[in-house]
Short mmCIF file of C-alpha atoms in Angstrom, two decimals:
data_model
loop_
_atom_site.label_atom_id
_atom_site.label_comp_id
_atom_site.label_asym_id
_atom_site.label_seq_id
_atom_site.Cartn_x
_atom_site.Cartn_y
_atom_site.Cartn_z
CA MET H 3 23.26 3.89 30.08
CA SER H 4 26.64 6.25 30.20
CA SER H 5 23.77 9.59 28.58
CA ILE H 6 21.22 8.90 31.98
CA TYR H 7 24.49 9.56 34.28
CA ASN H 8 24.29 13.44 32.91
CA ILE H 9 21.49 14.66 32.52
CA LEU H 10 20.69 18.34 32.14
CA LEU H 11 17.75 19.99 33.28
CA ASN H 12 16.99 23.68 31.58
CA HIS H 13 13.63 24.46 32.83
CA ARG H 14 12.00 26.01 35.41
CA ILE H 15 10.98 23.85 38.24
CA CYS H 16 7.17 23.17 39.84
CA LEU H 17 6.72 20.57 42.83
CA ALA H 18 4.87 18.93 45.26
CA ILE H 19 5.96 17.14 48.19
CA ILE H 20 4.14 15.14 50.23
CA ALA H 21 4.60 13.30 53.98
CA PRO H 22 7.71 14.76 55.90
CA ILE H 23 9.63 11.58 53.96
CA PHE H 24 11.09 13.60 50.99
CA LEU H 25 9.21 12.04 48.42
CA LEU H 26 8.09 13.78 45.16
CA LEU H 27 5.05 13.55 44.09
CA ALA H 28 4.17 15.78 41.41
CA MET H 29 6.05 17.77 39.03
CA CYS H 30 5.64 20.03 36.04
CA PHE H 31 8.01 22.24 33.73
CA SER H 32 7.94 25.51 31.79
CA ALA H 33 9.58 25.25 29.09
CA ALA H 34 12.31 28.30 27.93
CA VAL H 35 12.00 29.04 24.30
CA ALA H 36 14.52 27.55 22.23
CA ASN H 37 17.47 29.03 20.83
CA ALA H 38 20.57 28.10 20.13
CA SER H 39 22.38 28.01 23.88
CA ASP H 40 19.29 26.29 25.32
CA GLU H 41 20.38 23.03 26.80
CA TRP H 42 17.43 20.31 26.41
CA ILE H 43 16.89 17.78 28.65
CA TYR H 44 16.94 13.75 26.70
CA GLY H 45 18.17 16.00 23.25
CA ASP H 46 15.25 18.28 23.00
CA SER H 47 15.42 20.49 20.29
CA PRO H 48 15.00 22.41 17.45
CA VAL H 49 15.86 21.70 13.97
CA ALA H 50 15.60 25.16 12.22
CA TYR H 51 16.87 28.34 14.03
CA ASP H 52 17.38 30.72 10.83
CA LEU H 53 14.14 30.19 9.91
CA THR H 54 11.43 33.21 11.14
CA PRO H 55 8.13 32.02 9.32
CA CYS H 56 5.41 28.84 10.54
CA GLU H 57 7.16 25.53 10.01
CA GLY H 58 5.76 21.64 9.54
CA THR H 59 4.26 18.86 8.41
CA PRO H 60 7.83 17.10 9.22
CA ASP H 61 9.70 13.90 8.21
CA ILE H 62 12.65 12.40 9.08
CA SER H 63 15.00 9.64 7.69
CA GLY H 64 18.49 8.80 9.50
CA THR H 65 19.36 12.12 10.32
CA ASN H 66 17.78 14.22 7.55
CA VAL H 67 15.19 15.86 8.67
CA VAL H 68 12.03 17.60 6.22
CA TRP H 69 9.18 19.82 6.40
CA VAL H 70 7.76 22.73 5.04
CA SER H 71 8.36 26.55 6.19
CA GLY H 72 5.52 29.47 5.60
CA ASN H 73 1.39 29.78 6.45
CA LEU H 74 -0.38 27.70 5.96
CA ASN H 75 -1.63 28.44 2.96
CA PHE H 76 2.45 29.00 1.21
CA GLY H 77 5.07 27.63 2.01
CA HIS H 78 8.67 25.72 0.10
CA VAL H 79 10.62 22.57 1.27
CA TYR H 80 12.98 22.91 3.27
CA TYR H 81 15.87 19.95 4.45
CA LYS H 82 18.91 19.28 7.25
CA ASN H 83 21.16 17.45 7.97
CA LEU H 84 20.42 16.84 12.44
CA SER H 85 24.37 15.72 12.21
CA SER H 86 25.26 18.34 10.10
CA PRO H 87 26.20 22.13 11.91
CA ALA H 88 25.24 23.14 8.45
CA SER H 89 21.71 25.30 8.17
CA GLU H 90 18.99 24.60 7.01
CA GLN H 91 17.97 24.83 2.51
CA ARG H 92 15.37 25.03 0.28
CA LEU H 93 15.55 22.17 -1.92
CA SER H 94 13.96 23.64 -5.42
CA GLU H 95 13.70 26.82 -5.89
CA SER H 96 9.90 26.74 -7.01
CA SER H 97 7.82 29.06 -6.69
CA ASN H 98 4.80 27.24 -6.43
CA ASN H 99 2.97 25.77 -2.92
CA GLU H 100 4.79 23.07 -2.16
CA THR H 101 3.37 20.58 0.59
CA GLN H 102 3.40 17.45 2.47
CA PRO H 103 7.43 16.14 1.82
CA VAL H 104 7.75 12.89 3.23
CA ILE H 105 11.40 11.13 2.86
CA SER H 106 13.42 7.65 2.36
CA GLY H 107 16.92 7.54 2.99
CA ASN H 108 17.96 10.72 0.79
CA LEU H 109 15.42 10.61 -1.32
CA VAL H 110 12.72 13.19 -1.10
CA VAL H 111 9.12 13.43 -2.39
CA TRP H 112 6.52 16.40 -2.51
CA GLU H 113 3.76 18.21 -4.22
CA GLU H 114 3.23 21.19 -5.24
CA THR H 115 0.25 23.07 -5.95
CA TYR H 116 -0.59 25.26 -9.61
CA GLY H 117 -3.72 27.27 -10.16
CA THR H 118 -6.28 27.63 -7.35
CA THR H 119 -10.43 26.89 -8.93
CA PRO H 120 -9.36 24.47 -8.79
CA PRO H 121 -6.11 23.84 -7.89
CA TYR H 122 -3.58 21.21 -9.47
CA PHE H 123 -1.32 19.31 -8.05
CA LYS H 124 2.07 17.91 -9.37
CA VAL H 125 4.69 15.33 -7.53
CA TYR H 126 8.02 16.27 -7.70
CA TYR H 127 11.63 14.17 -6.01
CA LYS H 128 14.60 14.55 -5.37
CA TYR H 129 17.88 13.41 -4.06
CA LEU H 130 19.17 15.02 -1.47
CA ASP H 131 23.27 14.84 -3.22
CA ASP H 132 21.53 15.09 -6.42
CA PRO H 133 20.67 18.05 -9.43
CA GLY H 134 16.64 18.54 -9.81
CA PRO H 135 13.58 18.52 -8.83
CA LEU H 136 11.80 15.38 -11.16
CA PRO H 137 8.43 15.38 -12.08
CA VAL H 138 7.01 11.42 -11.63
CA SER H 139 5.20 11.92 -14.64
CA ASP H 140 4.21 14.06 -17.31
CA SER H 141 0.29 13.56 -16.82
CA PRO H 142 -1.54 16.09 -16.91
CA PHE H 143 -3.92 15.25 -14.21
CA SER H 144 -3.87 16.24 -10.59
CA GLN H 145 -1.28 13.64 -7.92
CA ARG H 146 -2.06 13.52 -4.57
CA GLY H 147 -1.24 11.48 -0.93
CA HIS H 148 2.13 10.91 -2.25
CA ASP H 149 5.03 8.53 -0.39
CA VAL H 150 8.32 6.77 -0.77
CA SER H 151 10.32 3.67 0.00
CA GLY H 152 13.36 3.38 -0.93
CA ASN H 153 13.64 3.90 -5.09
CA LYS H 154 9.81 3.47 -5.42
CA ILE H 155 7.09 6.55 -5.18
CA VAL H 156 2.97 5.84 -4.77
CA TRP H 157 0.92 8.17 -5.54
CA SER H 158 -2.80 8.53 -6.62
CA ASP H 159 -3.49 9.80 -10.20
CA SER H 160 -6.30 11.40 -11.69
CA ARG H 161 -5.84 10.78 -14.99
CA ASN H 162 -8.34 8.13 -15.45
CA GLY H 163 -11.59 10.20 -14.26
CA ASN H 164 -11.04 8.54 -10.98
CA ASP H 165 -7.99 8.22 -8.98
CA ASP H 166 -5.82 5.56 -9.36
CA ILE H 167 -2.44 4.74 -7.44
CA TYR H 168 0.52 4.48 -10.27
CA MET H 169 4.13 4.32 -8.75
CA PHE H 170 7.74 5.27 -9.76
CA ASP H 171 11.08 3.09 -9.62
CA THR H 172 13.75 6.40 -9.77
CA THR H 173 16.14 3.56 -10.09
CA THR H 174 14.33 2.29 -14.00
CA GLN H 175 12.83 5.45 -14.18
CA GLN H 176 9.40 3.69 -15.19
CA GLU H 177 5.91 4.16 -14.32
CA THR H 178 3.29 1.85 -13.40
CA ALA H 179 -0.34 1.42 -12.83
CA VAL H 180 -0.45 -0.77 -9.42
CA VAL H 181 -3.53 -0.34 -8.48
CA GLN H 182 -6.86 0.85 -11.35
CA LYS H 183 -9.82 -0.23 -11.01
CA ALA H 184 -13.36 1.08 -10.40
CA GLY H 185 -14.15 4.06 -7.52
CA ASN H 186 -11.40 5.83 -5.94
CA GLN H 187 -8.42 4.75 -4.23
CA ARG H 188 -6.67 7.41 -2.63
CA ALA H 189 -3.65 8.02 0.55
CA PRO H 190 -0.36 5.27 -0.62
CA LYS H 191 1.60 4.10 2.02
CA ILE H 192 4.31 1.89 0.84
CA GLU H 193 6.97 -0.14 2.22
CA GLY H 194 9.17 -2.41 0.43
CA ASP H 195 6.75 -4.04 -1.71
CA TRP H 196 3.00 -3.87 0.29
CA LEU H 197 1.36 -1.09 -0.65
CA ILE H 198 -1.41 0.17 1.78
CA TRP H 199 -4.48 2.40 0.61
CA SER H 200 -7.91 3.30 0.96
CA GLU H 201 -11.03 3.30 -0.51
CA PRO H 202 -14.38 4.95 -0.01
CA GLY H 203 -17.34 3.26 2.29
CA TYR H 204 -20.44 2.49 1.84
CA GLN H 205 -21.75 5.23 3.87
CA SER H 206 -20.52 8.67 3.95
CA GLY H 207 -16.85 9.62 6.00
CA ARG H 208 -16.58 5.77 6.16
CA SER H 209 -13.45 3.84 4.43
CA ASN H 210 -12.17 0.64 2.99
CA ILE H 211 -8.12 -0.36 3.98
CA TYR H 212 -6.14 -2.35 1.42
CA ALA H 213 -3.12 -4.35 1.16
CA LYS H 214 -1.72 -5.32 -1.76
CA ASN H 215 1.40 -6.97 -2.34
CA ILE H 216 3.72 -5.93 -5.97
CA VAL H 217 5.32 -8.65 -6.74
CA THR H 218 3.02 -11.45 -5.99
CA GLY H 219 -0.05 -9.29 -6.06
CA GLU H 220 -1.81 -10.65 -3.96
CA GLU H 221 -5.04 -8.53 -2.25
CA ARG H 222 -6.36 -7.99 1.71
CA GLN H 223 -9.27 -6.32 2.91
CA ILE H 224 -8.06 -5.03 6.20
CA LEU H 225 -10.88 -2.47 7.41
CA ILE H 226 -13.95 -2.63 5.81
CA ASN H 227 -16.48 0.91 6.01
CA THR H 228 -14.59 2.21 9.02
CA VAL H 229 -13.88 5.74 9.59
CA ALA H 230 -10.15 5.37 9.79
CA SER H 231 -7.07 6.59 7.65
CA ILE H 232 -3.65 4.70 6.63
CA ALA H 233 -0.93 6.45 9.98
CA GLY H 234 2.35 4.32 8.41
CA ILE H 235 3.87 1.23 7.92
CA SER H 236 6.83 -0.77 8.87
CA ASP H 237 8.36 -4.09 9.08
CA GLY H 238 4.60 -5.60 7.73
CA GLN H 239 3.25 -3.85 10.56
CA ILE H 240 0.61 -1.37 9.68
CA LEU H 241 -0.74 2.11 11.78
CA LEU H 242 -4.04 2.98 11.40
CA LEU H 243 -6.16 5.68 13.11
CA ILE H 244 -9.85 4.50 14.38
CA ASP H 245 -12.40 6.90 15.52
CA ALA H 246 -14.51 3.72 17.18
CA GLY H 247 -17.60 6.76 18.62
CA GLN H 248 -17.00 7.53 22.35
CA ASN H 249 -12.81 6.81 22.02
CA ASN H 250 -10.61 7.32 19.18
CA GLU H 251 -8.14 4.75 18.80
CA ILE H 252 -4.82 3.64 17.06
CA ARG H 253 -4.88 -0.15 16.09
CA ILE H 254 -1.71 -2.22 14.04
CA TYR H 255 -2.18 -4.86 11.99
CA ASP H 256 0.30 -7.39 11.50
CA LEU H 257 1.06 -8.80 8.08
CA THR H 258 2.14 -11.53 9.02
CA THR H 259 0.35 -12.83 11.29
CA GLN H 260 -3.36 -10.53 10.15
CA VAL H 261 -4.20 -9.82 13.78
CA THR H 262 -4.99 -6.78 14.31
CA GLN H 263 -3.63 -4.92 18.27
CA THR H 264 -5.09 -2.06 20.03
CA ILE H 265 -2.51 0.16 21.78
CA TYR H 266 -4.34 3.16 22.62
CA SER H 267 -8.28 4.09 22.65
CA LYS H 268 -9.38 7.13 24.36
CA PRO H 269 -11.92 10.12 23.68
CA ASP H 270 -8.60 12.86 23.25
CA VAL H 271 -8.30 14.04 20.02
CA LEU H 272 -5.85 12.06 17.83
CA LEU H 273 -3.69 14.46 16.00
CA GLY H 274 -0.94 11.83 14.08
CA ALA H 275 0.90 9.22 14.79
CA ASP H 276 3.92 7.33 13.16
CA ILE H 277 5.54 4.35 13.32
CA ASP H 278 9.10 2.79 12.91
CA GLY H 279 10.27 -0.83 13.83
CA ASP H 280 9.24 -1.81 17.68
CA LYS H 281 7.83 2.14 18.35
CA VAL H 282 4.71 3.86 17.76
CA ILE H 283 4.81 7.99 18.49
CA TRP H 284 0.81 9.85 18.76
CA SER H 285 0.30 13.46 19.68
CA SER H 286 -2.98 14.09 20.64
CA MET H 287 -5.37 16.64 22.75
CA PRO H 288 -7.82 16.17 25.84
CA GLU H 289 -10.01 17.88 23.07
CA TRP H 290 -10.44 19.96 20.38
CA VAL H 291 -9.42 23.59 21.57
CA GLY H 292 -10.00 25.95 18.34
CA VAL H 293 -8.82 25.40 14.92
CA ASP H 294 -5.57 27.54 15.77
CA VAL H 295 -4.52 26.05 18.82
CA THR H 296 -3.10 22.34 18.88
CA PRO H 297 -1.98 22.18 23.00
CA GLY H 298 -1.12 18.26 22.10
CA LYS H 299 1.52 16.13 23.95
CA VAL H 300 4.16 13.78 21.91
CA TYR H 301 3.71 10.11 23.06
CA VAL H 302 6.22 7.46 22.14
CA HIS H 303 5.14 4.01 22.62
CA ASP H 304 7.76 0.24 22.77
CA LEU H 305 5.65 -2.12 21.43
CA SER H 306 8.61 -4.74 22.84
CA LYS H 307 8.07 -3.47 26.57
CA ASP H 308 4.28 -2.37 26.52
CA ILE H 309 5.79 0.73 27.76
CA THR H 310 4.02 4.53 27.08
CA LEU H 311 6.72 7.32 27.45
CA SER H 312 5.38 11.17 27.02
CA ILE H 313 7.57 13.89 25.32
CA ASP H 314 6.53 16.27 28.10
CA THR H 315 8.14 19.65 27.20
CA SER H 316 6.68 19.54 23.55
CA VAL H 317 3.80 21.90 22.52
CA GLY H 318 1.46 21.39 19.94
CA GLY H 319 2.69 18.31 18.28
CA LEU H 320 1.28 17.49 15.26
CA SER H 321 2.61 14.77 12.53
CA PRO H 322 4.37 14.16 14.71
CA ARG H 323 7.50 11.37 12.72
CA ILE H 324 10.14 8.78 13.79
CA SER H 325 13.04 7.24 11.97
CA SER H 326 14.58 4.73 14.30
CA ASN H 327 15.57 6.70 17.75
CA ARG H 328 14.37 10.58 16.57
CA ILE H 329 11.63 12.13 16.43
CA VAL H 330 10.41 14.96 15.42
CA TRP H 331 7.53 16.83 15.45
CA PRO H 332 6.00 20.92 14.45
CA ASP H 333 5.66 22.37 18.65
CA ALA H 334 4.44 25.94 19.76
CA ARG H 335 6.58 26.95 22.56
CA SER H 336 7.92 30.06 20.41
CA GLN H 337 4.51 31.03 19.95
CA ASN H 338 6.55 32.34 16.67
CA CYS H 339 3.40 31.41 14.05
CA GLU H 340 -0.05 33.47 14.27
CA GLN H 341 -2.40 30.59 12.99
CA GLY H 342 -0.23 28.75 16.69
CA ARG H 343 -1.42 25.65 14.18
CA TYR H 344 2.69 24.90 13.79
CA GLY H 345 5.99 26.48 15.49
CA ASP H 346 9.17 25.16 15.21
CA ILE H 347 10.49 21.47 13.98
CA TYR H 348 11.27 20.10 17.30
CA SER H 349 13.82 16.81 17.35
CA THR H 350 14.72 14.48 20.23
CA GLU H 351 17.29 11.53 20.09
CA PHE H 352 16.39 8.70 22.75
CA GLY H 353 18.01 5.22 23.73
CA ASP H 354 14.90 2.77 25.15
CA LEU H 355 15.91 2.06 28.77
CA GLU H 356 17.97 5.49 29.00
CA TYR H 357 14.79 7.89 27.32
CA ALA H 358 12.57 5.16 30.18
CA LEU H 359 14.67 6.62 32.48
CA ALA H 360 14.98 9.93 31.78
CA MET H 361 11.26 9.89 31.76
CA LYS H 362 10.24 8.74 35.28
CA TYR H 363 12.51 9.69 36.80
CA ARG H 364 13.25 13.24 36.03
CA PRO H 365 14.26 15.85 37.13
CA GLU H 366 15.95 14.55 39.86
CA LEU H 367 16.23 16.79 43.55
CA PHE H 368 18.26 17.24 46.12
CA PHE H 369 17.77 19.85 49.16
CA ARG H 370 19.68 21.90 50.21
CA HIS H 371 21.87 22.43 52.34
CA ASP H 372 20.91 25.45 53.81
CA ILE H 373 17.12 25.59 53.11
CA ASN H 374 17.02 29.10 54.64
CA ARG H 375 18.68 30.92 51.80
CA ASP H 376 16.78 32.61 48.72
CA ASP H 377 19.89 32.85 46.86
CA ARG H 378 20.71 29.04 46.90
CA ASN H 379 16.39 27.83 46.09
CA ASP H 380 15.22 24.56 47.75
CA PHE H 381 16.51 22.43 45.49
CA GLU H 382 18.89 21.16 42.20
CA PRO H 383 18.91 18.29 39.80
CA ARG H 384 20.15 15.48 40.07
CA THR H 385 21.53 12.76 37.79
CA VAL H 386 19.95 9.50 38.15
CA ASN H 387 23.10 7.78 39.29
CA LEU H 388 22.89 9.78 42.50
CA MET H 389 19.53 9.49 43.76
CA VAL H 390 19.57 5.36 43.01
CA ASP H 391 23.36 5.35 45.41
CA GLY H 392 21.64 7.66 47.22
CA ALA H 393 18.70 5.98 47.84
CA GLU H 394 16.97 3.87 51.09
CA LYS H 395 13.85 2.42 48.52
CA LEU H 396 12.46 1.76 44.85
CA VAL H 397 8.51 1.55 46.21
CA ILE H 398 6.97 -1.22 43.62
CA SER H 399 3.42 -2.38 43.22
CA GLY H 400 3.15 -4.48 46.21
CA GLY H 401 6.43 -3.96 47.75
CA GLU H 402 9.84 -2.22 47.92
CA ILE H 403 13.60 -3.02 47.03
CA ILE H 404 16.38 -1.51 49.66
CA ASP H 405 18.96 -0.04 48.14
CA PRO H 406 17.75 -0.23 44.71
CA SER H 407 20.13 -0.04 41.33
CA ILE H 408 19.97 1.31 38.52
CA GLN H 409 18.55 -1.87 37.06
CA ASP H 410 16.04 -2.33 39.21
CA LEU H 411 14.55 1.10 37.94
CA ILE H 412 15.04 -0.20 34.62
CA ASP H 413 12.59 -3.55 35.53
CA ASN H 414 10.02 -1.73 37.45
CA LEU H 415 8.72 0.64 34.98
CA GLY H 416 5.47 0.47 36.74
CA GLN H 417 3.25 4.57 36.72
CA ASP H 418 2.59 4.45 40.44
CA ASN H 419 6.32 3.11 41.63
CA TYR H 420 8.94 5.97 42.86
CA LEU H 421 12.29 6.31 44.46
CA ASP H 422 12.12 7.05 48.24
CA LEU H 423 14.83 8.92 49.61
CA PRO H 424 15.71 9.21 53.19
CA GLY H 425 15.33 12.06 55.22
CA SER H 426 13.37 15.37 55.49
CA PRO H 427 12.21 18.26 55.17
CA GLY H 428 14.13 19.50 58.42
CA ASN H 429 16.51 16.97 58.08
CA ALA H 430 17.31 16.15 54.81
CA PHE H 431 20.36 14.72 54.77
CA HIS H 432 20.70 13.69 57.83
CA ASP H 433 20.66 9.55 57.27
CA TYR H 434 22.85 10.23 53.72
CA ASP H 435 26.69 8.34 53.83
CA ASP H 436 30.01 10.25 52.66
CA ASP H 437 30.39 9.22 49.96
CA TYR H 438 26.92 10.59 48.64
CA LEU H 439 26.88 13.83 50.66
CA ALA H 440 30.37 14.21 49.40
CA GLN H 441 29.08 14.15 45.87
CA LEU H 442 26.49 16.98 46.75
#
């Protein structure tokens, strides 16, 4: 828990204090424009500083991040290792439009666009440490909707007059038709031996979702004639975005148990989602306010703890992506993109309980000794451990915990729970002990 003790804030703070007790009830932040010297709460910082155009459609695997830099109509694929001080770099010298990069380990896959009437798409791949890029197929027909897992690349291919799903193994250099039948099979996702894809439903705008084990040949129908899209798959759990009429929903279908659970159901507009292990992330906003504006927020849901937390500094957040404890998303806070849809690619790294505590109990504040001095302000950030040491009680639904500990905070992360500190606005430190006051 040590990193939770030294959280720093570099934001302007606005808050409301209600009642004579020292109780923080509401808070908000006005995030500053990012630069290389900024300090961000819970590690939130730009991935790339050197690029001035719009960045979007990121993906992440481990500490490797890829994205498109350019504008809404033309761009190139870039890469950066978050653990390295080195700047971002382009992955190819192509003069064509490059879109939709995805990454697994150090294998990156993306599409290139040729021509305009109509455009023709071709899928390329490159290992970060090897020469390239190389095409996945010598087929002269369009290749769209690709994905990658390990050494396997899948895509939707129109060589047979309709869209079938093909796979290329970068180790064996073998290309295989894995789903080849009447109709169109599109938007494939792959993890290990499982392939997921979408086919048109019997009503316009609706889809049938299928899963196939590419080793055993077992095939399942996951959804029938539903307004749905496949957001991802991890550990045998398929992440689905559903238009359920009144609400938009995020559902998870477990390939092992064959059980579907709904983890999100609201009328808000969903801007994208991803899954890795027991973490699900998504971006949403209350309503669609225009094609050039995406004032969404990024959220994280821990399936094992059933806790949902917001990345409250995020502005925008189309297509957020997650790998282990790292998240990346396109953020519009710098407002350096004229279209507004993209911006800079931001990242945050978190630990389960540390992240939960930081999000739940920030900003950690105390009153200054002299509240009348304008040069010292009224409030200042403090670390969580000092707040707990000085807290009188943790108020929870149905009761309270006197003299709470850090573990009490971990065990009681209810939405309406809060720390109640002693004192009042007129005499903020009246009941604090000497040890606590000495640290102020």
